[in-house]
Each structure stands twice: as structure tokens, then as C-alpha cells.
Amino acid sequence: MATEITSKPTESELEILQILWQKGNCTVRDVHEILTKNKEAGYTTTLKLMQIMHEKGLVDRDTSSKTHIYSALASQQKTQQHLLNKLIDNAFNGSAARLVMQALGNHKSSKDEIDAIKKYLDELENKS
């Protein structure tokens, strides 16, 4: 069951949440193996991070067997929304339009992405 995110996850915690959102329930070893594909990380560091995340309420831990199984408590959508709102407020002075223009100006978008953005904007305009 996803919960409301109350504290901003650190960059490392967000990497772990991404794995849990994609893979579902995982052991520390599962998460660690995926993390070390992209960066150097010690197993005990991964374990400690996941324990801290459990204390913060970002993940749940099933201790019914010898190997503990972790799952994300923070929903991907709510976490992304929380982080995006903070980014808009802090970096773009509350302007979502500035964020979108900056993002589209700095990154190459595919034709499909641009078409999807146009469709979304048309839907927003029609709702107004």
C-alpha cells in the first residue's frame, strides 16, 4: 500500500525506490546487484540505506523469513509529484511553464513525445 511521501528521498534512496518500483519486492542482495551495474556500492551501504528508508517509511520490510524482503511504500507517482513540486517552487519560482520550456529547450524530444505533449496541451485547453 503506497503512502504519502513526507520527506524528500536522497539521490541514493531514489535509486533504490526506482528499482523497487520497477522490480517489485526485492531482497537487499537483489537491489545491490542492480545498483552495482551502474556504480560502485558496498553491500553494507545498500543494506544501511534500505534500513534507513524503512525507518523513514519509504519502504516496507517483510521479516517473516531469514531473507528480508523490501517493497516500496512511497508510490512512484506521489514521489515524482512531490519532487516536481519542490523543483518548480525552488528552481523555477513556482512556474510550471518555465520548467517545461527549460526541459524542452535542453533535451531532444522525439516526434512521438512532442505529439503526446501537444495532445496533452490540447486536452488541458479543452478542459478550460
mmCIF file of N, CA and C in Angstrom:
data_model
loop_
_atom_site.group_PDB
_atom_site.id
_atom_site.type_symbol
_atom_site.label_atom_id
_atom_site.label_comp_id
_atom_site.label_asym_id
_atom_site.label_seq_id
_atom_site.Cartn_x
_atom_site.Cartn_y
_atom_site.Cartn_z
ATOM 1 N N MET A 1 0.844 -1.183 0.000
ATOM 2 C CA MET A 1 0.000 0.000 0.000
ATOM 3 C C MET A 1 0.886 1.241 0.000
ATOM 4 N N ALA A 2 0.729 2.102 -0.988
ATOM 5 C CA ALA A 2 1.551 3.293 -1.122
ATOM 6 C C ALA A 2 1.122 4.342 -0.103
ATOM 7 N N THR A 3 2.116 5.040 0.440
ATOM 8 C CA THR A 3 1.833 6.070 1.414
ATOM 9 C C THR A 3 2.253 7.423 0.872
ATOM 10 N N GLU A 4 1.787 8.457 1.549
ATOM 11 C CA GLU A 4 2.161 9.835 1.202
ATOM 12 C C GLU A 4 3.622 10.045 1.573
ATOM 13 N N ILE A 5 4.383 10.628 0.694
ATOM 14 C CA ILE A 5 5.795 10.883 0.962
ATOM 15 C C ILE A 5 5.905 12.113 1.862
ATOM 16 N N THR A 6 6.601 11.952 2.991
ATOM 17 C CA THR A 6 6.704 13.048 3.942
ATOM 18 C C THR A 6 8.083 13.696 3.924
ATOM 19 N N SER A 7 9.109 12.958 3.513
ATOM 20 C CA SER A 7 10.444 13.538 3.422
ATOM 21 C C SER A 7 11.023 13.254 2.050
ATOM 22 N N LYS A 8 11.798 14.186 1.583
ATOM 23 C CA LYS A 8 12.393 14.044 0.259
ATOM 24 C C LYS A 8 13.455 12.944 0.290
ATOM 25 N N PRO A 9 13.308 11.924 -0.565
ATOM 26 C CA PRO A 9 14.339 10.883 -0.599
ATOM 27 C C PRO A 9 15.655 11.463 -1.123
ATOM 28 N N THR A 10 16.762 10.953 -0.601
ATOM 29 C CA THR A 10 18.067 11.353 -1.117
ATOM 30 C C THR A 10 18.226 10.753 -2.514
ATOM 31 N N GLU A 11 19.261 11.159 -3.211
ATOM 32 C CA GLU A 11 19.514 10.627 -4.553
ATOM 33 C C GLU A 11 19.699 9.104 -4.506
ATOM 34 N N SER A 12 20.440 8.617 -3.527
ATOM 35 C CA SER A 12 20.659 7.174 -3.391
ATOM 36 C C SER A 12 19.367 6.437 -3.047
ATOM 37 N N GLU A 13 18.553 7.036 -2.180
ATOM 38 C CA GLU A 13 17.271 6.424 -1.828
ATOM 39 C C GLU A 13 16.350 6.372 -3.041
ATOM 40 N N LEU A 14 16.408 7.411 -3.852
ATOM 41 C CA LEU A 14 15.585 7.450 -5.058
ATOM 42 C C LEU A 14 16.006 6.351 -6.031
ATOM 43 N N GLU A 15 17.301 6.088 -6.135
ATOM 44 C CA GLU A 15 17.787 4.993 -6.992
ATOM 45 C C GLU A 15 17.214 3.663 -6.518
ATOM 46 N N ILE A 16 17.182 3.456 -5.217
ATOM 47 C CA ILE A 16 16.637 2.217 -4.661
ATOM 48 C C ILE A 16 15.135 2.149 -4.902
ATOM 49 N N LEU A 17 14.435 3.259 -4.696
ATOM 50 C CA LEU A 17 12.994 3.276 -4.963
ATOM 51 C C LEU A 17 12.710 2.947 -6.425
ATOM 52 N N GLN A 18 13.514 3.480 -7.338
ATOM 53 C CA GLN A 18 13.321 3.193 -8.774
ATOM 54 C C GLN A 18 13.393 1.689 -9.029
ATOM 55 N N ILE A 19 14.337 1.026 -8.388
ATOM 56 C CA ILE A 19 14.487 -0.426 -8.545
ATOM 57 C C ILE A 19 13.258 -1.139 -7.989
ATOM 58 N N LEU A 20 12.817 -0.743 -6.808
ATOM 59 C CA LEU A 20 11.656 -1.388 -6.194
ATOM 60 C C LEU A 20 10.382 -1.130 -6.998
ATOM 61 N N TRP A 21 10.243 0.064 -7.558
ATOM 62 C CA TRP A 21 9.071 0.356 -8.394
ATOM 63 C C TRP A 21 9.080 -0.513 -9.645
ATOM 64 N N GLN A 22 10.261 -0.715 -10.212
ATOM 65 C CA GLN A 22 10.365 -1.488 -11.448
ATOM 66 C C GLN A 22 10.265 -2.991 -11.191
ATOM 67 N N LYS A 23 10.936 -3.480 -10.179
ATOM 68 C CA LYS A 23 11.032 -4.925 -9.940
ATOM 69 C C LYS A 23 10.006 -5.454 -8.948
ATOM 70 N N GLY A 24 9.451 -4.594 -8.117
ATOM 71 C CA GLY A 24 8.545 -5.061 -7.071
ATOM 72 C C GLY A 24 9.336 -5.471 -5.842
ATOM 73 N N ASN A 25 8.872 -6.467 -5.127
ATOM 74 C CA ASN A 25 9.523 -6.913 -3.897
ATOM 75 C C ASN A 25 10.923 -7.447 -4.181
ATOM 76 N N CYS A 26 11.900 -7.013 -3.363
ATOM 77 C CA CYS A 26 13.304 -7.401 -3.570
ATOM 78 C C CYS A 26 14.012 -7.591 -2.239
ATOM 79 N N THR A 27 15.033 -8.425 -2.268
ATOM 80 C CA THR A 27 15.944 -8.519 -1.136
ATOM 81 C C THR A 27 16.990 -7.427 -1.276
ATOM 82 N N VAL A 28 17.761 -7.206 -0.234
ATOM 83 C CA VAL A 28 18.860 -6.239 -0.305
ATOM 84 C C VAL A 28 19.835 -6.678 -1.402
ATOM 85 N N ARG A 29 20.111 -7.983 -1.478
ATOM 86 C CA ARG A 29 21.035 -8.511 -2.497
ATOM 87 C C ARG A 29 20.526 -8.198 -3.904
ATOM 88 N N ASP A 30 19.208 -8.384 -4.131
ATOM 89 C CA ASP A 30 18.629 -8.064 -5.449
ATOM 90 C C ASP A 30 18.886 -6.604 -5.809
ATOM 91 N N VAL A 31 18.570 -5.716 -4.880
ATOM 92 C CA VAL A 31 18.751 -4.274 -5.106
ATOM 93 C C VAL A 31 20.223 -3.960 -5.319
ATOM 94 N N HIS A 32 21.074 -4.527 -4.483
ATOM 95 C CA HIS A 32 22.512 -4.265 -4.563
ATOM 96 C C HIS A 32 23.081 -4.687 -5.922
ATOM 97 N N GLU A 33 22.680 -5.848 -6.413
ATOM 98 C CA GLU A 33 23.181 -6.326 -7.712
ATOM 99 C C GLU A 33 22.802 -5.379 -8.843
ATOM 100 N N ILE A 34 21.594 -4.824 -8.789
ATOM 101 C CA ILE A 34 21.164 -3.880 -9.821
ATOM 102 C C ILE A 34 21.917 -2.556 -9.679
ATOM 103 N N LEU A 35 22.078 -2.083 -8.444
ATOM 104 C CA LEU A 35 22.802 -0.823 -8.214
ATOM 105 C C LEU A 35 24.232 -0.886 -8.731
ATOM 106 N N THR A 36 24.905 -2.006 -8.499
ATOM 107 C CA THR A 36 26.327 -2.098 -8.852
ATOM 108 C C THR A 36 26.558 -2.255 -10.354
ATOM 109 N N LYS A 37 25.503 -2.384 -11.130
ATOM 110 C CA LYS A 37 25.660 -2.403 -12.592
ATOM 111 C C LYS A 37 26.046 -1.018 -13.102
ATOM 112 N N ASN A 38 25.618 0.033 -12.375
ATOM 113 C CA ASN A 38 25.842 1.406 -12.819
ATOM 114 C C ASN A 38 26.836 2.193 -11.982
ATOM 115 N N LYS A 39 27.090 1.724 -10.760
ATOM 116 C CA LYS A 39 28.027 2.460 -9.911
ATOM 117 C C LYS A 39 28.593 1.520 -8.855
ATOM 118 N N GLU A 40 29.687 1.947 -8.263
ATOM 119 C CA GLU A 40 30.311 1.161 -7.208
ATOM 120 C C GLU A 40 29.589 1.424 -5.898
ATOM 121 N N ALA A 41 29.175 0.350 -5.250
ATOM 122 C CA ALA A 41 28.493 0.481 -3.964
ATOM 123 C C ALA A 41 28.761 -0.765 -3.139
ATOM 124 N N GLY A 42 28.998 -0.584 -1.863
ATOM 125 C CA GLY A 42 29.219 -1.724 -0.980
ATOM 126 C C GLY A 42 27.887 -2.302 -0.528
ATOM 127 N N TYR A 43 27.861 -3.613 -0.313
ATOM 128 C CA TYR A 43 26.634 -4.277 0.128
ATOM 129 C C TYR A 43 26.139 -3.697 1.451
ATOM 130 N N THR A 44 27.058 -3.464 2.383
ATOM 131 C CA THR A 44 26.631 -2.938 3.688
ATOM 132 C C THR A 44 26.049 -1.528 3.570
ATOM 133 N N THR A 45 26.535 -0.767 2.602
ATOM 134 C CA THR A 45 25.985 0.573 2.359
ATOM 135 C C THR A 45 24.551 0.460 1.859
ATOM 136 N N THR A 46 24.333 -0.452 0.918
ATOM 137 C CA THR A 46 22.973 -0.676 0.404
ATOM 138 C C THR A 46 22.049 -1.128 1.527
ATOM 139 N N LEU A 47 22.522 -2.060 2.346
ATOM 140 C CA LEU A 47 21.732 -2.555 3.477
ATOM 141 C C LEU A 47 21.375 -1.414 4.420
ATOM 142 N N LYS A 48 22.342 -0.603 4.786
ATOM 143 C CA LYS A 48 22.120 0.501 5.722
ATOM 144 C C LYS A 48 21.127 1.513 5.140
ATOM 145 N N LEU A 49 21.290 1.827 3.853
ATOM 146 C CA LEU A 49 20.364 2.757 3.200
ATOM 147 C C LEU A 49 18.935 2.233 3.254
ATOM 148 N N MET A 50 18.761 0.949 2.986
ATOM 149 C CA MET A 50 17.429 0.367 2.982
ATOM 150 C C MET A 50 16.841 0.315 4.399
ATOM 151 N N GLN A 51 17.700 0.119 5.395
ATOM 152 C CA GLN A 51 17.233 0.163 6.784
ATOM 153 C C GLN A 51 16.771 1.576 7.145
ATOM 154 N N ILE A 52 17.525 2.566 6.729
ATOM 155 C CA ILE A 52 17.149 3.965 6.970
ATOM 156 C C ILE A 52 15.839 4.286 6.247
ATOM 157 N N MET A 53 15.708 3.804 5.011
ATOM 158 C CA MET A 53 14.482 4.037 4.242
ATOM 159 C C MET A 53 13.279 3.408 4.944
ATOM 160 N N HIS A 54 13.497 2.267 5.580
ATOM 161 C CA HIS A 54 12.418 1.617 6.341
ATOM 162 C C HIS A 54 12.029 2.496 7.536
ATOM 163 N N GLU A 55 13.015 3.031 8.229
ATOM 164 C CA GLU A 55 12.751 3.919 9.370
ATOM 165 C C GLU A 55 12.013 5.188 8.935
ATOM 166 N N LYS A 56 12.319 5.673 7.734
ATOM 167 C CA LYS A 56 11.689 6.882 7.210
ATOM 168 C C LYS A 56 10.305 6.617 6.628
ATOM 169 N N GLY A 57 9.932 5.346 6.503
ATOM 170 C CA GLY A 57 8.628 4.997 5.955
ATOM 171 C C GLY A 57 8.571 4.984 4.440
ATOM 172 N N LEU A 58 9.741 4.928 3.786
ATOM 173 C CA LEU A 58 9.769 4.881 2.325
ATOM 174 C C LEU A 58 9.598 3.461 1.799
ATOM 175 N N VAL A 59 10.032 2.473 2.594
ATOM 176 C CA VAL A 59 9.913 1.066 2.193
ATOM 177 C C VAL A 59 9.348 0.248 3.347
ATOM 178 N N ASP A 60 8.765 -0.878 2.987
ATOM 179 C CA ASP A 60 8.286 -1.839 3.970
ATOM 180 C C ASP A 60 9.256 -3.015 3.965
ATOM 181 N N ARG A 61 9.325 -3.720 5.090
ATOM 182 C CA ARG A 61 10.251 -4.852 5.194
ATOM 183 C C ARG A 61 9.486 -6.044 5.763
ATOM 184 N N ASP A 62 9.502 -7.154 5.021
ATOM 185 C CA ASP A 62 8.888 -8.394 5.477
ATOM 186 C C ASP A 62 9.982 -9.236 6.119
ATOM 187 N N THR A 63 9.864 -9.446 7.423
ATOM 188 C CA THR A 63 10.893 -10.171 8.176
ATOM 189 C C THR A 63 10.456 -11.585 8.538
ATOM 190 N N SER A 64 9.424 -12.093 7.842
ATOM 191 C CA SER A 64 8.882 -13.403 8.194
ATOM 192 C C SER A 64 9.800 -14.565 7.817
ATOM 193 N N SER A 65 10.763 -14.323 6.942
ATOM 194 C CA SER A 65 11.732 -15.379 6.608
ATOM 195 C C SER A 65 13.135 -14.865 6.898
ATOM 196 N N LYS A 66 14.117 -15.730 6.756
ATOM 197 C CA LYS A 66 15.505 -15.357 7.050
ATOM 198 C C LYS A 66 15.961 -14.182 6.181
ATOM 199 N N THR A 67 15.601 -14.235 4.914
ATOM 200 C CA THR A 67 15.942 -13.153 3.988
ATOM 201 C C THR A 67 14.813 -12.132 3.986
ATOM 202 N N HIS A 68 15.118 -10.915 4.394
ATOM 203 C CA HIS A 68 14.113 -9.862 4.451
ATOM 204 C C HIS A 68 13.773 -9.380 3.039
ATOM 205 N N ILE A 69 12.492 -9.159 2.826
ATOM 206 C CA ILE A 69 12.010 -8.695 1.525
ATOM 207 C C ILE A 69 11.506 -7.262 1.689
ATOM 208 N N TYR A 70 11.990 -6.389 0.811
ATOM 209 C CA TYR A 70 11.619 -4.977 0.867
ATOM 210 C C TYR A 70 10.673 -4.643 -0.283
ATOM 211 N N SER A 71 9.767 -3.715 -0.025
ATOM 212 C CA SER A 71 8.881 -3.195 -1.062
ATOM 213 C C SER A 71 8.713 -1.694 -0.832
ATOM 214 N N ALA A 72 8.452 -0.981 -1.914
ATOM 215 C CA ALA A 72 8.280 0.471 -1.825
ATOM 216 C C ALA A 72 6.948 0.795 -1.161
ATOM 217 N N LEU A 73 6.979 1.676 -0.183
ATOM 218 C CA LEU A 73 5.753 2.209 0.415
ATOM 219 C C LEU A 73 5.373 3.514 -0.268
ATOM 220 N N ALA A 74 6.388 4.285 -0.631
ATOM 221 C CA ALA A 74 6.167 5.551 -1.322
ATOM 222 C C ALA A 74 5.785 5.235 -2.762
ATOM 223 N N SER A 75 4.643 5.742 -3.220
ATOM 224 C CA SER A 75 4.231 5.480 -4.600
ATOM 225 C C SER A 75 5.098 6.292 -5.558
ATOM 226 N N GLN A 76 5.320 5.718 -6.730
ATOM 227 C CA GLN A 76 6.133 6.403 -7.728
ATOM 228 C C GLN A 76 5.491 7.721 -8.135
ATOM 229 N N GLN A 77 4.191 7.699 -8.386
ATOM 230 C CA GLN A 77 3.508 8.908 -8.833
ATOM 231 C C GLN A 77 3.556 10.009 -7.779
ATOM 232 N N LYS A 78 3.273 9.670 -6.516
ATOM 233 C CA LYS A 78 3.273 10.689 -5.457
ATOM 234 C C LYS A 78 4.678 11.214 -5.197
ATOM 235 N N THR A 79 5.674 10.336 -5.265
ATOM 236 C CA THR A 79 7.053 10.768 -5.060
ATOM 237 C C THR A 79 7.483 11.708 -6.175
ATOM 238 N N GLN A 80 7.183 11.342 -7.422
ATOM 239 C CA GLN A 80 7.539 12.201 -8.548
ATOM 240 C C GLN A 80 6.820 13.542 -8.445
ATOM 241 N N GLN A 81 5.552 13.522 -8.057
ATOM 242 C CA GLN A 81 4.795 14.762 -7.920
ATOM 243 C C GLN A 81 5.393 15.650 -6.829
ATOM 244 N N HIS A 82 5.746 15.044 -5.698
ATOM 245 C CA HIS A 82 6.346 15.778 -4.585
ATOM 246 C C HIS A 82 7.670 16.429 -5.012
ATOM 247 N N LEU A 83 8.525 15.637 -5.665
ATOM 248 C CA LEU A 83 9.822 16.159 -6.104
ATOM 249 C C LEU A 83 9.661 17.231 -7.176
ATOM 250 N N LEU A 84 8.724 17.024 -8.077
ATOM 251 C CA LEU A 84 8.480 18.004 -9.134
ATOM 252 C C LEU A 84 7.963 19.318 -8.551
ATOM 253 N N ASN A 85 7.039 19.236 -7.605
ATOM 254 C CA ASN A 85 6.523 20.451 -6.969
ATOM 255 C C ASN A 85 7.638 21.227 -6.277
ATOM 256 N N LYS A 86 8.522 20.502 -5.575
ATOM 257 C CA LYS A 86 9.645 21.167 -4.907
ATOM 258 C C LYS A 86 10.574 21.815 -5.933
ATOM 259 N N LEU A 87 10.827 21.115 -7.039
ATOM 260 C CA LEU A 87 11.677 21.657 -8.098
ATOM 261 C C LEU A 87 11.063 22.910 -8.705
ATOM 262 N N ILE A 88 9.784 22.851 -9.018
ATOM 263 C CA ILE A 88 9.101 24.018 -9.599
ATOM 264 C C ILE A 88 9.162 25.196 -8.629
ATOM 265 N N ASP A 89 8.875 24.944 -7.362
ATOM 266 C CA ASP A 89 8.892 26.023 -6.367
ATOM 267 C C ASP A 89 10.289 26.594 -6.172
ATOM 268 N N ASN A 90 11.287 25.713 -6.037
ATOM 269 C CA ASN A 90 12.634 26.152 -5.681
ATOM 270 C C ASN A 90 13.453 26.660 -6.865
ATOM 271 N N ALA A 91 13.360 26.022 -7.997
ATOM 272 C CA ALA A 91 14.231 26.379 -9.117
ATOM 273 C C ALA A 91 13.553 27.251 -10.168
ATOM 274 N N PHE A 92 12.219 27.205 -10.227
ATOM 275 C CA PHE A 92 11.516 27.931 -11.290
ATOM 276 C C PHE A 92 10.508 28.932 -10.738
ATOM 277 N N ASN A 93 10.716 29.319 -9.469
ATOM 278 C CA ASN A 93 9.897 30.349 -8.840
ATOM 279 C C ASN A 93 8.400 30.069 -8.973
ATOM 280 N N GLY A 94 8.041 28.778 -8.896
ATOM 281 C CA GLY A 94 6.633 28.401 -8.929
ATOM 282 C C GLY A 94 6.026 28.315 -10.313
ATOM 283 N N SER A 95 6.820 28.467 -11.360
ATOM 284 C CA SER A 95 6.288 28.486 -12.720
ATOM 285 C C SER A 95 6.502 27.137 -13.425
ATOM 286 N N ALA A 96 5.414 26.384 -13.596
ATOM 287 C CA ALA A 96 5.492 25.115 -14.329
ATOM 288 C C ALA A 96 5.858 25.372 -15.793
ATOM 289 N N ALA A 97 5.390 26.488 -16.336
ATOM 290 C CA ALA A 97 5.691 26.817 -17.735
ATOM 291 C C ALA A 97 7.197 26.979 -17.938
ATOM 292 N N ARG A 98 7.868 27.657 -17.007
ATOM 293 C CA ARG A 98 9.324 27.812 -17.105
ATOM 294 C C ARG A 98 10.026 26.459 -17.088
ATOM 295 N N LEU A 99 9.567 25.568 -16.217
ATOM 296 C CA LEU A 99 10.144 24.234 -16.136
ATOM 297 C C LEU A 99 9.993 23.510 -17.471
ATOM 298 N N VAL A 100 8.803 23.529 -18.039
ATOM 299 C CA VAL A 100 8.539 22.828 -19.297
ATOM 300 C C VAL A 100 9.382 23.414 -20.421
ATOM 301 N N MET A 101 9.441 24.725 -20.503
ATOM 302 C CA MET A 101 10.229 25.360 -21.572
ATOM 303 C C MET A 101 11.713 25.033 -21.417
ATOM 304 N N GLN A 102 12.205 25.037 -20.190
ATOM 305 C CA GLN A 102 13.608 24.683 -19.935
ATOM 306 C C GLN A 102 13.867 23.236 -20.333
ATOM 307 N N ALA A 103 12.977 22.346 -19.931
ATOM 308 C CA ALA A 103 13.147 20.924 -20.233
ATOM 309 C C ALA A 103 13.117 20.672 -21.736
ATOM 310 N N LEU A 104 12.173 21.273 -22.419
ATOM 311 C CA LEU A 104 12.066 21.056 -23.860
ATOM 312 C C LEU A 104 13.197 21.730 -24.619
ATOM 313 N N GLY A 105 13.721 22.817 -24.086
ATOM 314 C CA GLY A 105 14.829 23.509 -24.740
ATOM 315 C C GLY A 105 16.164 22.809 -24.560
ATOM 316 N N ASN A 106 16.301 22.022 -23.495
ATOM 317 C CA ASN A 106 17.586 21.391 -23.191
ATOM 318 C C ASN A 106 17.691 19.933 -23.609
ATOM 319 N N HIS A 107 16.577 19.313 -23.926
ATOM 320 C CA HIS A 107 16.600 17.889 -24.252
ATOM 321 C C HIS A 107 15.935 17.647 -25.595
ATOM 322 N N LYS A 108 16.524 16.752 -26.370
ATOM 323 C CA LYS A 108 15.975 16.381 -27.671
ATOM 324 C C LYS A 108 14.775 15.476 -27.440
ATOM 325 N N SER A 109 13.610 15.923 -27.874
ATOM 326 C CA SER A 109 12.399 15.131 -27.742
ATOM 327 C C SER A 109 12.083 14.477 -29.081
ATOM 328 N N SER A 110 11.592 13.249 -29.029
ATOM 329 C CA SER A 110 11.221 12.542 -30.259
ATOM 330 C C SER A 110 9.914 13.128 -30.790
ATOM 331 N N LYS A 111 9.604 12.826 -32.038
ATOM 332 C CA LYS A 111 8.346 13.284 -32.634
ATOM 333 C C LYS A 111 7.170 12.737 -31.839
ATOM 334 N N ASP A 112 7.247 11.481 -31.405
ATOM 335 C CA ASP A 112 6.171 10.880 -30.616
ATOM 336 C C ASP A 112 5.968 11.619 -29.292
ATOM 337 N N GLU A 113 7.081 11.996 -28.647
ATOM 338 C CA GLU A 113 6.979 12.741 -27.382
ATOM 339 C C GLU A 113 6.342 14.108 -27.604
ATOM 340 N N ILE A 114 6.769 14.782 -28.662
ATOM 341 C CA ILE A 114 6.210 16.106 -28.973
ATOM 342 C C ILE A 114 4.725 15.990 -29.298
ATOM 343 N N ASP A 115 4.350 14.966 -30.063
ATOM 344 C CA ASP A 115 2.935 14.747 -30.376
ATOM 345 C C ASP A 115 2.131 14.490 -29.105
ATOM 346 N N ALA A 116 2.681 13.705 -28.187
ATOM 347 C CA ALA A 116 1.993 13.412 -26.925
ATOM 348 C C ALA A 116 1.843 14.684 -26.097
ATOM 349 N N ILE A 117 2.866 15.527 -26.092
ATOM 350 C CA ILE A 117 2.806 16.802 -25.354
ATOM 351 C C ILE A 117 1.738 17.703 -25.966
ATOM 352 N N LYS A 118 1.701 17.786 -27.300
ATOM 353 C CA LYS A 118 0.685 18.608 -27.974
ATOM 354 C C LYS A 118 -0.717 18.103 -27.651
ATOM 355 N N LYS A 119 -0.896 16.795 -27.681
ATOM 356 C CA LYS A 119 -2.211 16.208 -27.362
ATOM 357 C C LYS A 119 -2.608 16.547 -25.928
ATOM 358 N N TYR A 120 -1.657 16.437 -25.015
ATOM 359 C CA TYR A 120 -1.936 16.749 -23.615
ATOM 360 C C TYR A 120 -2.311 18.222 -23.448
ATOM 361 N N LEU A 121 -1.582 19.108 -24.123
ATOM 362 C CA LEU A 121 -1.887 20.540 -24.046
ATOM 363 C C LEU A 121 -3.268 20.841 -24.631
ATOM 364 N N ASP A 122 -3.613 20.170 -25.744
ATOM 365 C CA ASP A 122 -4.947 20.350 -26.334
ATOM 366 C C ASP A 122 -6.032 19.917 -25.349
ATOM 367 N N GLU A 123 -5.795 18.777 -24.657
ATOM 368 C CA GLU A 123 -6.767 18.293 -23.671
ATOM 369 C C GLU A 123 -6.922 19.280 -22.519
ATOM 370 N N LEU A 124 -5.794 19.835 -22.072
ATOM 371 C CA LEU A 124 -5.850 20.826 -20.992
ATOM 372 C C LEU A 124 -6.628 22.065 -21.437
ATOM 373 N N GLU A 125 -6.380 22.494 -22.661
ATOM 374 C CA GLU A 125 -7.052 23.682 -23.181
ATOM 375 C C GLU A 125 -8.554 23.443 -23.318
ATOM 376 N N ASN A 126 -8.934 22.254 -23.747
ATOM 377 C CA ASN A 126 -10.354 21.931 -23.914
ATOM 378 C C ASN A 126 -11.091 21.839 -22.584
ATOM 379 N N LYS A 127 -10.369 21.496 -21.501
ATOM 380 C CA LYS A 127 -10.975 21.423 -20.177
ATOM 381 C C LYS A 127 -11.250 22.814 -19.619
ATOM 382 N N SER A 128 -10.484 23.810 -20.067
ATOM 383 C CA SER A 128 -10.611 25.174 -19.520
ATOM 384 C C SER A 128 -11.856 25.875 -19.983
#
